[in-house]
Structure formats: structure tokens, C-alpha cells
Amino acid sequence: MTIGSRPAPFGRRAATVTARETYGAYVVLRCHDPGGPQPRAGQFYMLAAAERWGGGEAERPFLPRAFSVLRALERDLHFLLEDVGPGTSRLTELAPGEDLLLVGPLGNGFTGPREGRTPLLVGGGVGVAPLAIWQDQLGRAARALLGFRDRVHADGAALLHDPTIATDDGSVGYHGLVTDLLGEELDVRADQIEVYACGPPAMLEAVRAMCAERAVPGQLALESGMACGFGACFGCVVPTVHGYIRLCLEGPVLDAQVLPTAAIVGAGH
Amino acid sequence: MSVEFCGLELAHPIINASGTFDAIAARRAFGDQLIERFPFAAFVSKTVTLEPRQGNPPPRLWEVAGGLINSIGLPNKGLAGYLEQDLPELACLGVPLIVNVMGFSRAEVAHLVRAVSEREEVSALELNVSCPNVETGLMMGADPGEIAALLHRVRPLTDKPLIVKLTPSATDVPAVALAAFRAGADAVSLINTVRGMALDPRTGEPWLGGTTGGVSGPAIRPIALAQVHAVAEAVPIPIVAMGGVQRGRDAHDLMRAGASLVAVGTESFRDPAAGLRIAAQLADLTSTVRP
Ligand SMILES: Cc1cc2nc3c(=O)[nH]c(=O)nc-3n(C[C@H](O)[C@H](O)[C@H](O)COP(=O)(O)OP(=O)(O)OC[C@H]3O[C@@H](n4cnc5c(N)ncnc54)[C@H](O)[C@@H]3O)c2cc1C
Ligand SMILES: Cc1cc2nc3c(=O)[nH]c(=O)nc-3n(C[C@H](O)[C@H](O)[C@H](O)COP(=O)(O)O)c2cc1C
Ligand code: FES
């Protein structure tokens, strides 16, 4: 259990969608969760739509899906979704007034930077979600480097304060990878930074390797396929230097040093 | 609606299916409410083997229509780790403990049964026989002769109830159940997962790290019902039925087909408190007055 946060209420509960906003290629869903505790940055919830999920005509979705909390304000939870399959497709079509079923907050979040280091947030695509709530908590001075595929995806950058943006096609900001920007930062002040990263497996692996090379501490929010989110199925394991660990229980935020690789098979798209 | 099962007094007929609920992990996630509202009338451990196992390489999960294919590969701390670390913690749950064990030879199963049944925290044992006997090359649970030989070896080692968890891939499941009964099993449980496979749509290669896996969830519910029905006709001992139970009605169906207890597996992934809901729905459906 994470220190300083109450455990998740036992069982699945309904939460009513209060708003649905579009940020280019992404959808932000807000829902009202009066019964739940305040989540920590980096924690996640298992979500399902109350209707048309695991029954009827559609073959899938059947299991709930994991989503990082994007923001938690006044008993409202915000989630950032990208439609990549049947679960996210169903969730992104929910309208205010419809119900979600959720379990959470689950897992371990980010912890503050080590003595003498300032945080640097590095996000890719929908992976910016846990960095937004983390920046809320660290304060606006916490710098963020965000990478996106193109202009429609880069609209997601509006969820953080004053980020530096990179796009694969150069349509917004720096033309290239967000890890190029990270490399420039590390060249100048590797001894003063703690990296917080979330994004696709290839990006996280590049971040992990750069941190390892320059002895920079890093906390990576990973993804893996999850069925339950609370340690019941043993399906979400990722390899670490200590063997397989259940990401939903020991993560999703892991110290970069425990990972031989952050390119998790079966995660991402 | 308390029930008697092999001499154990249970608060209701709903328990968990082995390997689908880790009470220690769930307590980390949900705190003491888990204990206050424990969803099962007895707690069944994940399969314990003699040696520690890492389990299969990921990916381990694939979602299918109304279910899931898993290739978890029975990761566990091994007998010594389980007895030292987990059992004392599980004893605090306040419900009877059923320990599920699996060995790769009769001698290994015998060792497990002896060591587990010595512990007073343990109320009953479940034998997972969905694995090959390395001595004969036959799946222990697939053949009546194999299961009889196994039980002749291990039955004398414990006075505690022995439940044999049948494998649905046996050619004649009722015949295996009958052999288990005749060789002294106190109860049988079924069904375990049904072998299945998925290909990575991008590469055409097997998706699961273990190549194939076991299908669970509502997709296998009709298979479970048919096998429970057939086994109930074949043996007079109690049956623990499982396979795709999502609602009280599903549990009620399995009991009508002959089950004494019903285990909930995959549905707990969708709702950690599913056991409580299903027990309440079942109580509403049965004429028995609630306590
Ligand atoms: C801790 C955590 C936090 C997350 N946070 C977010 C977030 O904030 N926002 C967000 O948008 N996403 C997030 N995700 C990812 C999201 O949970 C997954 O992408 C989810 O699988 C999407 O479900 P889907 O049905 O839309 O897509 P899926 O169909 O599940 O497809 C997604 C990927 O899963 C695999 N896949 C495809 N078919 C299957 C199948 N039948 N069975 C199993 N796997 C399959 C493939 O790799 C595919 O690319 C998070 C994941 C984790 C673990
Ligand atoms: C992820 C997962 C892990 C399982 N692990 C075990 C196990 O360790 N031992 C065992 O005897 N059965 C195991 N099973 C099988 C279940 O106990 C049960 O027989 C099966 O899943 C059917 O029930 P369900 O459809 O309600 O899930 C597992 C099933 C799943 C889905
Ligand atoms: S998602 Fe089930 S154990 Fe982690």
C-alpha cells in the first residue's frame, strides 16, 4: 500500500461521467467519485462502462481496463483516453450522465525527487496522463518534455503547464523524438535531475537506457496487459532484476534501475 | 444459508477458484475492508508446488469473447515459502483455508500433502491434477488409472478432506471422478480452464508467452454445467463447481446440476467483491431462509 493514501474501497463502484472533452486525438473523461480516496500521482483505476461491456452483441470488451489518473479535483477524477481498441472506444463514447464502474486507486505512484535533484517530466502520447497530476503536485515549476506523433496528438500537451513539445512529423515544436530533448537536458545537468517518464515502450526504454548510462535516477510509469489490477491474476508481470513482479501491485511506477528493459512485450500499440 | 461441506461449516456456498484471488495482495490494495467483507466462505490458495516457480514469460493474458485465455504458468513461492510466509497471514482471514497443491510425480504430491495437512491452519486440500506425471508421461487427471494410483498413494497421508480438481480435457471426466471417489477422494472440483490459443494479429505468431493457455470466464460456462451434471450422476460425493460464474443464477444452475459449493474465478477480476454479490443473489434465489 502506498504511504499517505487511503486504500481503495473494496469492490467495484459506479461513478457518473460529469464531462467529456476532446483534446485533438484524445478524450478526457471526468467522473464524480464521492466515495473514493484522493489518489496519488501515478496511481491508476480499472474502468468499465456500466452498460454494454462484457455481454450482448459486442465480443469485447469483457475485462476492465487500466487508466492512470490524469487529475483529481474536488472528488472528480479525470482520465485521458486514446481510442485504440474496443475498451477505449466504448469509454470514449460515454456522455455526461452515464455511469462508469471503477476500482481504485490502485498501485504505487511516483515519489518525490531525491535530495538535490529537480524533477523533469518526460511523456509520450497518452503517457502524459500521470505527469499532469504529478506536475499539479510538484508545482508548475516542474518542467515537462512531451512527445507526440503529430499535430492532432500534440493537442494533449495543453493538459500540462508550459511543456516543451516534440513531434515526429515536426508539425508542432521540435521535429524529432522527445528523448532527443531529454538528451540535451542530461548533457547539461545530469547530476541535478530526477526523471519521471511515461509513454510507449520504445520511448521508456530509451529513457531507461539514457538514465542508466548517466547514473540519473528515473521513475518510469509502465504498462502491461492487466486483467484485475489488484494482484489476483498474475497476468501483468514484467521482468526486473529481482525476477517477475506484478506490475499492478509493485508498480505501475518502477525505479528505472530495477528494469533490465522498459520495452515491455504485449504493452502499447 | 450456511452449508456443510466435508465436515466444514461454511457461511454460504460461494468460494474462490484457485489462482484467481490473492487475499494477501488484495489486502494491500483494499486494506482491512477486505477482511470485514471477505467475499468467500472459504479461501482456496493458488496452486502450491514443491519448488518455487517463476511462471511463464509474458504476455500471459488474451481477452476473448466472454472470457480470457491465461498462460500464467503457476508462479508460486514453493512449499516452504508458502508454509512460512503465506499461511500464517491467510490464517487471519477468518474463513477455512483450502490449499491447492500440484506435484509432477506421485512422490512429489505425497510430500506436498503430508507437509500441508500437518498444519492446523489448513481445513482441506485440493489436488490440481492438470499436469503430466513425469514418471508415466500421462496427465494425472486425464486417466482413471492414473488418478486411482495417485490417490492410493496420498489418501492414507491425511485425515483432512481431499478434493480432486478434475481436468476438463479428460476423455471421460465422470470416469475419472468415479476413480477418484473409489480411491477415497472426499469431493471433486471442476472445471479447470479449457486449453486455448491466440495469435498476435500483427505477426501471426502465438500471442501468449506459453504458446497456449487456459480459457476461463462465461465462455466456458455451458461446458462447466454439462460436466458438473455428468459427474453428479457418476459420484455420490460433494462437487465444487466452477466455470464462468458471474451471477447468482449461474451458481444456482450449477447447484441444480448437482454442486454443493460454487467457486468464482474470472468474475473477481471484473469486480473484486463479486463473491459477495453472487452469494447474496444466490440466497435470494434459493428458498432457504438467510441466517
Ligand atoms: C497502469 C496502466 C495505466 C494506463 N493508463 C492509460 C491511460 O491513462 N490512457 C490510455 O488511453 N491508456 C492507458 N493504459 C492502456 C490501456 O489500459 C490499454 O491500452 C487497454 O488495453 C486499452 O483497451 P482497448 O480495448 O481499447 O484496446 P485493446 O484491444 O486492449 O488493445 C490494446 C493493446 O492490447 C493488445 N491486445 C489486442 N487485442 C488483445 C486481446 N484480445 N487481449 C489482450 N490484449 C490485446 C495489443 O497489444 C493492443 O495493441 C494504461 C495501462 C496500464 C497498465
Ligand atoms: C488467471 C488464472 C489463474 C488460475 N490459476 C489456477 C491455479 O493456480 N490452480 C488451479 O487449480 N486453477 C487455476 N485456475 C483455474 C480456476 O481455478 C478455474 O478452475 C477456472 O478459471 C474456471 O473458473 P472461472 O471461469 O470462474 O474463472 C486459474 C484461472 C485463471 C483465470
Ligand atoms: S493485473 Fe492481475 S495481477 Fe496484476
mmCIF file of C-alpha atoms in Angstrom, chain A residues 1 7-12 53-54 59-65 86 103-106 108 225-228 230-239 243-244 246 249-250 265-266 268-269, chain B residues 19-22 25-26 28-31 33-34 37 39 46 54-61 63-68 72 75 202 207 217-218 246 266 268-273 276-277:
data_model
loop_
_atom_site.group_PDB
_atom_site.id
_atom_site.type_symbol
_atom_site.label_atom_id
_atom_site.label_comp_id
_atom_site.label_asym_id
_atom_site.label_seq_id
_atom_site.Cartn_x
_atom_site.Cartn_y
_atom_site.Cartn_z
ATOM 1 C CA MET A 1 0.000 0.000 0.000
ATOM 2 C CA PRO A 7 -6.576 2.097 0.362
ATOM 3 C CA ALA A 8 -9.085 1.735 -2.425
ATOM 4 C CA PRO A 9 -12.655 0.911 -1.335
ATOM 5 C CA PHE A 10 -13.251 -2.824 -1.697
ATOM 6 C CA GLY A 11 -15.232 -3.740 -4.776
ATOM 7 C CA ARG A 12 -16.370 -2.039 -7.903
ATOM 8 C CA TRP A 53 -19.447 -4.148 -21.521
ATOM 9 C CA GLY A 54 -18.969 -7.898 -21.438
ATOM 10 C CA GLU A 59 -17.437 -9.733 -28.228
ATOM 11 C CA ARG A 60 -15.113 -7.457 -26.316
ATOM 12 C CA PRO A 61 -14.520 -5.561 -24.027
ATOM 13 C CA PHE A 62 -15.023 -8.067 -21.236
ATOM 14 C CA LEU A 63 -12.402 -7.191 -18.633
ATOM 15 C CA PRO A 64 -11.981 -3.711 -17.163
ATOM 16 C CA ARG A 65 -9.120 -1.569 -18.498
ATOM 17 C CA PRO A 86 -12.847 -1.892 -28.109
ATOM 18 C CA VAL A 103 -11.948 0.071 -8.844
ATOM 19 C CA GLY A 104 -9.169 2.148 -7.370
ATOM 20 C CA PRO A 105 -6.924 3.954 -6.777
ATOM 21 C CA LEU A 106 -4.523 1.066 -7.273
ATOM 22 C CA ASN A 108 2.133 2.712 -6.316
ATOM 23 C CA GLY A 225 -1.759 -6.201 -20.051
ATOM 24 C CA MET A 226 -3.882 -6.362 -16.895
ATOM 25 C CA ALA A 227 -6.965 -8.427 -16.115
ATOM 26 C CA CYS A 228 -7.628 -7.472 -12.491
ATOM 27 C CA PHE A 230 -5.212 -5.908 -7.679
ATOM 28 C CA GLY A 231 -2.759 -8.800 -7.752
ATOM 29 C CA ALA A 232 -5.276 -11.585 -8.313
ATOM 30 C CA CYS A 233 -4.396 -12.960 -11.755
ATOM 31 C CA PHE A 234 -0.565 -12.786 -12.038
ATOM 32 C CA GLY A 235 -1.101 -11.738 -15.645
ATOM 33 C CA CYS A 236 0.641 -8.363 -15.601
ATOM 34 C CA VAL A 237 4.171 -9.422 -14.718
ATOM 35 C CA VAL A 238 7.209 -7.569 -16.042
ATOM 36 C CA PRO A 239 10.800 -8.808 -15.754
ATOM 37 C CA GLY A 243 12.544 -11.664 -11.308
ATOM 38 C CA TYR A 244 8.976 -11.174 -12.465
ATOM 39 C CA ARG A 246 3.176 -7.978 -10.705
ATOM 40 C CA LEU A 249 0.884 -4.355 -7.209
ATOM 41 C CA GLU A 250 4.574 -3.314 -7.240
ATOM 42 C CA VAL A 265 6.191 -7.116 -24.578
ATOM 43 C CA GLY A 266 2.465 -7.037 -25.195
ATOM 44 C CA GLY A 268 1.422 -0.447 -26.125
ATOM 45 C CA HIS A 269 0.237 -0.436 -29.685
ATOM 46 C CA GLY B 19 -5.384 -18.890 -8.666
ATOM 47 C CA THR B 20 -7.937 -16.152 -9.187
ATOM 48 C CA PHE B 21 -7.787 -14.283 -5.879
ATOM 49 C CA ASP B 22 -4.691 -13.470 -3.839
ATOM 50 C CA ALA B 25 -2.331 -8.870 -2.370
ATOM 51 C CA ALA B 26 -5.991 -7.837 -2.138
ATOM 52 C CA ARG B 28 -2.620 -4.495 0.291
ATOM 53 C CA ALA B 29 -4.929 -2.944 -2.295
ATOM 54 C CA PHE B 30 -8.132 -2.692 -0.242
ATOM 55 C CA GLY B 31 -6.975 -2.708 3.370
ATOM 56 C CA GLN B 33 -12.301 -3.850 4.496
ATOM 57 C CA LEU B 34 -11.295 -6.987 2.659
ATOM 58 C CA ARG B 37 -16.343 -8.083 3.985
ATOM 59 C CA PRO B 39 -16.182 -12.320 -0.312
ATOM 60 C CA LYS B 46 -3.243 -20.615 -5.716
ATOM 61 C CA GLN B 54 8.605 -18.015 -11.796
ATOM 62 C CA GLY B 55 5.730 -18.824 -14.120
ATOM 63 C CA ASN B 56 5.540 -18.345 -17.879
ATOM 64 C CA PRO B 57 7.096 -15.462 -19.811
ATOM 65 C CA PRO B 58 4.680 -12.613 -20.629
ATOM 66 C CA PRO B 59 2.395 -11.851 -22.321
ATOM 67 C CA ARG B 60 0.191 -14.046 -20.151
ATOM 68 C CA LEU B 61 -3.297 -12.773 -20.986
ATOM 69 C CA GLU B 63 -9.149 -11.449 -23.854
ATOM 70 C CA VAL B 64 -11.680 -13.445 -25.875
ATOM 71 C CA ALA B 65 -15.430 -13.224 -26.388
ATOM 72 C CA GLY B 66 -16.843 -13.584 -22.891
ATOM 73 C CA GLY B 67 -13.621 -14.655 -21.304
ATOM 74 C CA LEU B 68 -9.913 -14.818 -21.065
ATOM 75 C CA ILE B 72 0.271 -17.809 -16.086
ATOM 76 C CA PRO B 75 4.106 -18.996 -10.317
ATOM 77 C CA ARG B 202 0.265 -8.348 -36.349
ATOM 78 C CA TRP B 207 0.496 -14.230 -28.559
ATOM 79 C CA GLY B 217 -14.968 -16.980 -17.875
ATOM 80 C CA PRO B 218 -18.552 -17.090 -19.174
ATOM 81 C CA GLN B 246 -20.958 -14.260 -12.933
ATOM 82 C CA THR B 266 -12.543 -14.751 -13.557
ATOM 83 C CA SER B 268 -13.456 -11.478 -9.442
ATOM 84 C CA PHE B 269 -11.149 -9.764 -11.957
ATOM 85 C CA ARG B 270 -14.081 -7.658 -13.125
ATOM 86 C CA ASP B 271 -15.312 -6.968 -9.617
ATOM 87 C CA PRO B 272 -13.131 -7.818 -6.619
ATOM 88 C CA ALA B 273 -16.271 -8.133 -4.450
ATOM 89 C CA LEU B 276 -20.342 -11.197 -2.047
ATOM 90 C CA ARG B 277 -22.759 -10.134 -4.745
#
